[in-house]
CSV table of N, CA and C in Angstrom, one decimal:
chain,number,residue,atom,x,y,z
A,335,UNK,N,82.6,109.0,94.3
A,335,UNK,CA,82.4,108.6,92.9
A,335,UNK,C,83.2,107.4,92.7
A,336,UNK,N,82.6,106.3,92.2
A,336,UNK,CA,83.7,105.1,91.8
A,336,UNK,C,84.4,105.1,90.7
A,337,UNK,N,85.6,105.0,90.6
A,337,UNK,CA,86.2,104.9,89.6
A,337,UNK,C,87.4,103.9,89.5
A,338,UNK,N,87.3,103.0,88.2
A,338,UNK,CA,87.9,101.9,87.9
A,338,UNK,C,88.3,102.1,86.5
A,339,UNK,N,89.9,101.9,86.3
A,339,UNK,CA,90.6,102.0,84.9
A,339,UNK,C,91.1,100.7,84.6
A,340,UNK,N,90.6,100.3,83.5
A,340,UNK,CA,91.0,98.9,83.0
A,340,UNK,C,92.1,99.1,81.8
A,341,UNK,N,93.2,98.6,81.8
A,341,UNK,CA,94.2,98.9,81.1
A,341,UNK,C,94.9,97.7,80.7
A,342,UNK,N,96.0,98.0,79.7
A,342,UNK,CA,97.0,96.8,79.6
A,342,UNK,C,98.4,97.5,79.5
A,343,UNK,N,99.3,96.8,80.1
A,343,UNK,CA,100.7,97.8,80.2
A,343,UNK,C,101.4,98.3,78.7
A,344,UNK,N,101.1,97.3,77.7
A,344,UNK,CA,101.8,97.5,76.7
A,344,UNK,C,101.0,98.4,75.4
A,345,UNK,N,99.8,98.9,75.9
A,345,UNK,CA,99.1,99.7,75.1
A,345,UNK,C,99.5,101.1,75.3
A,346,UNK,N,99.9,101.6,74.2
A,346,UNK,CA,100.4,103.3,74.3
A,346,UNK,C,99.6,104.3,74.7
A,347,UNK,N,98.2,104.0,74.4
A,347,UNK,CA,97.3,104.8,74.9
A,347,UNK,C,96.9,104.9,76.5
A,348,UNK,N,97.2,103.3,76.9
A,348,UNK,CA,96.9,103.3,78.4
A,348,UNK,C,98.5,104.1,79.1
A,349,UNK,N,99.3,103.9,78.4
A,349,UNK,CA,100.6,104.2,79.0
A,349,UNK,C,100.6,105.9,79.1
A,350,UNK,N,99.9,106.5,78.1
A,350,UNK,CA,99.6,107.9,78.1
A,350,UNK,C,98.8,108.4,79.5
A,351,UNK,N,97.6,107.5,79.7
A,351,UNK,CA,96.7,108.0,80.9
A,351,UNK,C,97.6,107.6,82.2
A,352,UNK,N,98.3,106.5,82.4
A,352,UNK,CA,99.2,105.8,83.4
A,352,UNK,C,100.2,107.0,83.6
A,353,UNK,N,101.0,107.5,82.7
A,353,UNK,CA,101.7,108.6,82.9
A,353,UNK,C,101.2,109.9,83.2
A,354,UNK,N,100.1,110.2,83.1
A,354,UNK,CA,99.5,111.4,83.4
A,354,UNK,C,99.0,111.2,85.1
A,355,UNK,N,98.5,110.1,85.2
A,355,UNK,CA,98.2,109.7,86.6
A,355,UNK,C,99.6,109.8,87.4
A,356,UNK,N,100.6,109.2,87.1
A,356,UNK,CA,101.7,109.2,87.9
A,356,UNK,C,102.3,110.6,88.1
A,357,UNK,N,102.2,111.3,87.1
A,357,UNK,CA,102.8,112.9,87.1
A,357,UNK,C,102.0,113.7,88.1
A,358,UNK,N,100.8,113.3,88.3
A,358,UNK,CA,99.7,114.2,88.9
A,358,UNK,C,99.4,113.4,90.4
A,359,UNK,N,100.2,112.3,90.6
A,359,UNK,CA,99.8,111.8,92.1
A,359,UNK,C,98.1,111.3,92.3
A,360,UNK,N,97.7,110.6,91.0
A,360,UNK,CA,96.1,110.3,91.1
A,360,UNK,C,96.5,108.8,91.0
A,361,UNK,N,95.7,108.2,92.1
A,361,UNK,CA,95.3,106.7,92.5
A,361,UNK,C,93.9,106.4,92.2
A,362,UNK,N,93.8,105.4,91.4
A,362,UNK,CA,92.5,104.9,91.3
A,362,UNK,C,92.5,103.5,91.4
A,363,UNK,N,91.3,102.5,91.3
A,363,UNK,CA,91.4,101.2,91.3
A,363,UNK,C,91.8,100.9,89.9
A,364,UNK,N,92.8,100.1,89.9
A,364,UNK,CA,93.4,99.7,88.6
A,364,UNK,C,93.1,98.2,88.3
A,365,UNK,N,92.8,97.8,86.9
A,365,UNK,CA,92.2,96.5,86.5
A,365,UNK,C,93.3,96.1,85.4
A,366,UNK,N,94.2,95.5,85.4
A,366,UNK,CA,95.0,94.9,84.4
A,366,UNK,C,94.2,93.8,83.6
A,367,UNK,N,93.9,94.1,82.4
A,367,UNK,CA,93.0,93.0,81.6
A,367,UNK,C,93.9,91.8,81.4
A,368,UNK,N,95.1,91.7,81.5
A,368,UNK,CA,95.8,90.3,81.7
A,368,UNK,C,95.5,89.6,82.8
A,369,UNK,N,95.1,89.9,84.0
A,369,UNK,CA,94.9,89.6,85.2
A,369,UNK,C,93.5,88.8,85.3
A,370,UNK,N,93.8,87.7,85.8
A,370,UNK,CA,92.3,87.0,86.2
A,370,UNK,C,91.1,87.1,85.0
A,371,UNK,N,89.9,87.6,85.5
A,371,UNK,CA,88.7,87.9,84.8
A,371,UNK,C,88.5,89.2,84.1
A,372,UNK,N,89.5,90.1,84.3
A,372,UNK,CA,89.5,91.6,84.2
A,372,UNK,C,88.8,91.9,82.7
A,373,UNK,N,89.6,90.9,81.7
A,373,UNK,CA,89.1,91.2,80.5
A,373,UNK,C,87.8,91.2,80.3
A,374,UNK,N,87.3,89.8,80.9
A,374,UNK,CA,85.8,89.3,80.5
A,374,UNK,C,84.8,90.2,81.4
A,375,UNK,N,85.3,91.1,82.8
A,375,UNK,CA,84.5,91.8,83.1
A,375,UNK,C,84.3,93.2,82.2
A,376,UNK,N,85.5,93.7,81.6
A,376,UNK,CA,85.5,94.8,81.0
A,376,UNK,C,84.5,94.6,79.9
A,377,UNK,N,84.6,93.5,79.1
A,377,UNK,CA,83.5,93.3,77.9
A,377,UNK,C,82.3,93.3,78.5
A,378,UNK,N,82.0,92.3,79.7
A,378,UNK,CA,80.5,92.3,80.1
A,378,UNK,C,79.8,93.7,80.5
A,379,UNK,N,80.8,94.6,81.2
A,379,UNK,CA,80.4,96.1,81.9
A,379,UNK,C,80.4,97.0,80.6
A,380,UNK,N,81.3,97.0,79.6
A,380,UNK,CA,81.4,98.1,78.8
A,380,UNK,C,81.1,97.8,77.4
A,381,UNK,N,81.0,96.4,77.2
A,381,UNK,CA,80.3,96.0,75.7
A,381,UNK,C,81.3,95.8,74.8
A,382,UNK,N,82.8,96.0,75.1
A,382,UNK,CA,83.9,95.9,74.2
A,382,UNK,C,85.3,95.9,75.0
A,383,UNK,N,86.2,95.4,74.5
A,383,UNK,CA,87.4,95.2,74.7
A,383,UNK,C,88.4,96.3,74.7
A,384,UNK,N,88.0,97.2,74.5
A,384,UNK,CA,89.0,98.7,74.0
A,384,UNK,C,89.5,98.9,75.6
A,385,UNK,N,90.9,99.3,75.5
A,385,UNK,CA,91.4,99.9,76.6
A,385,UNK,C,92.1,101.1,76.3
A,386,UNK,N,92.4,102.1,77.0
A,386,UNK,CA,92.1,102.3,78.3
A,386,UNK,C,90.8,102.4,78.3
A,387,UNK,N,89.9,101.9,79.4
A,387,UNK,CA,88.7,102.1,79.7
A,387,UNK,C,88.4,102.7,81.2
A,388,UNK,N,87.9,104.0,81.6
A,388,UNK,CA,87.5,104.3,82.9
A,388,UNK,C,86.2,104.0,83.2
A,389,UNK,N,85.8,103.6,84.1
A,389,UNK,CA,84.5,103.3,84.5
A,389,UNK,C,84.3,104.5,85.5
A,390,UNK,N,83.2,105.3,85.3
A,390,UNK,CA,82.7,106.4,86.3
A,390,UNK,C,81.4,106.2,87.0
A,391,UNK,N,81.3,105.5,88.0
A,391,UNK,CA,80.1,105.0,88.4
A,391,UNK,C,79.3,104.1,87.5
A,392,UNK,N,80.2,103.3,87.0
A,392,UNK,CA,79.7,102.2,86.2
A,392,UNK,C,79.3,102.6,84.8
A,393,UNK,N,79.8,103.7,84.3
A,393,UNK,CA,79.6,104.2,82.8
A,393,UNK,C,80.9,104.4,82.3
A,394,UNK,N,81.2,103.8,81.3
A,394,UNK,CA,82.5,103.7,80.4
A,394,UNK,C,82.7,104.7,79.8
A,395,UNK,N,84.1,105.1,79.8
A,395,UNK,CA,84.7,106.3,79.0
A,395,UNK,C,86.0,105.5,78.3
A,396,UNK,N,86.2,105.6,77.0
A,396,UNK,CA,87.1,104.8,76.3
A,396,UNK,C,88.4,105.7,76.0
A,397,UNK,N,88.2,106.8,75.5
A,397,UNK,CA,89.3,107.5,74.7
A,397,UNK,C,90.4,107.9,75.9
A,398,UNK,N,91.5,107.7,75.4
A,398,UNK,CA,92.5,108.3,76.5
A,398,UNK,C,92.7,109.9,76.8
A,399,UNK,N,92.6,110.6,75.8
A,399,UNK,CA,92.3,112.0,76.0
A,399,UNK,C,91.2,112.3,77.0
A,400,UNK,N,90.2,111.9,76.5
A,400,UNK,CA,89.1,112.0,77.2
A,400,UNK,C,89.1,111.7,78.7
A,401,UNK,N,89.7,110.5,79.0
A,401,UNK,CA,90.0,110.1,80.4
A,401,UNK,C,91.0,111.2,80.9
A,402,UNK,N,91.9,111.6,80.4
A,402,UNK,CA,92.8,112.6,81.0
A,402,UNK,C,91.9,113.9,81.3
A,403,UNK,N,91.2,114.4,80.2
A,403,UNK,CA,90.4,115.5,80.7
A,403,UNK,C,89.6,115.4,81.7
A,404,UNK,N,88.9,114.3,82.1
A,404,UNK,CA,88.1,114.1,83.0
A,404,UNK,C,88.9,114.1,84.3
A,405,UNK,N,90.1,113.3,84.3
A,405,UNK,CA,91.1,113.2,85.7
A,405,UNK,C,91.6,114.8,86.0
A,406,UNK,N,91.7,115.6,84.9
A,406,UNK,CA,92.2,116.9,85.1
A,406,UNK,C,91.0,117.7,85.8
A,407,UNK,N,89.7,117.5,85.4
A,407,UNK,CA,88.8,118.1,86.1
A,407,UNK,C,88.1,117.7,87.4
A,408,UNK,N,88.3,116.4,87.6
A,408,UNK,CA,88.0,115.7,88.7
A,408,UNK,C,89.2,116.1,89.9
A,409,UNK,N,90.2,116.0,89.4
A,409,UNK,CA,91.2,116.1,90.4
A,409,UNK,C,92.0,117.7,90.5
A,410,UNK,N,91.5,118.3,89.9
A,410,UNK,CA,91.9,119.9,89.9
A,410,UNK,C,93.4,120.0,89.3
A,411,UNK,N,93.9,119.2,88.5
A,411,UNK,CA,95.1,119.3,88.1
A,411,UNK,C,95.7,120.0,86.9
């Protein structure tokens, strides 16, 4: 499964997801939208610049609680 998380450090919803990942030792490919062309890539792939955005095999998931629920189920936490 290909997982990529687009985030920005100052976003409280992103922090919620990042904190959950840290507490549960979950590591994913991370894409800070302030770095390089990550924001443009996010918009091109997902259609909007909303973060957090978890791409699951190329499909975008945007809501922080939905992302956390997905991570719980996927990583059995």
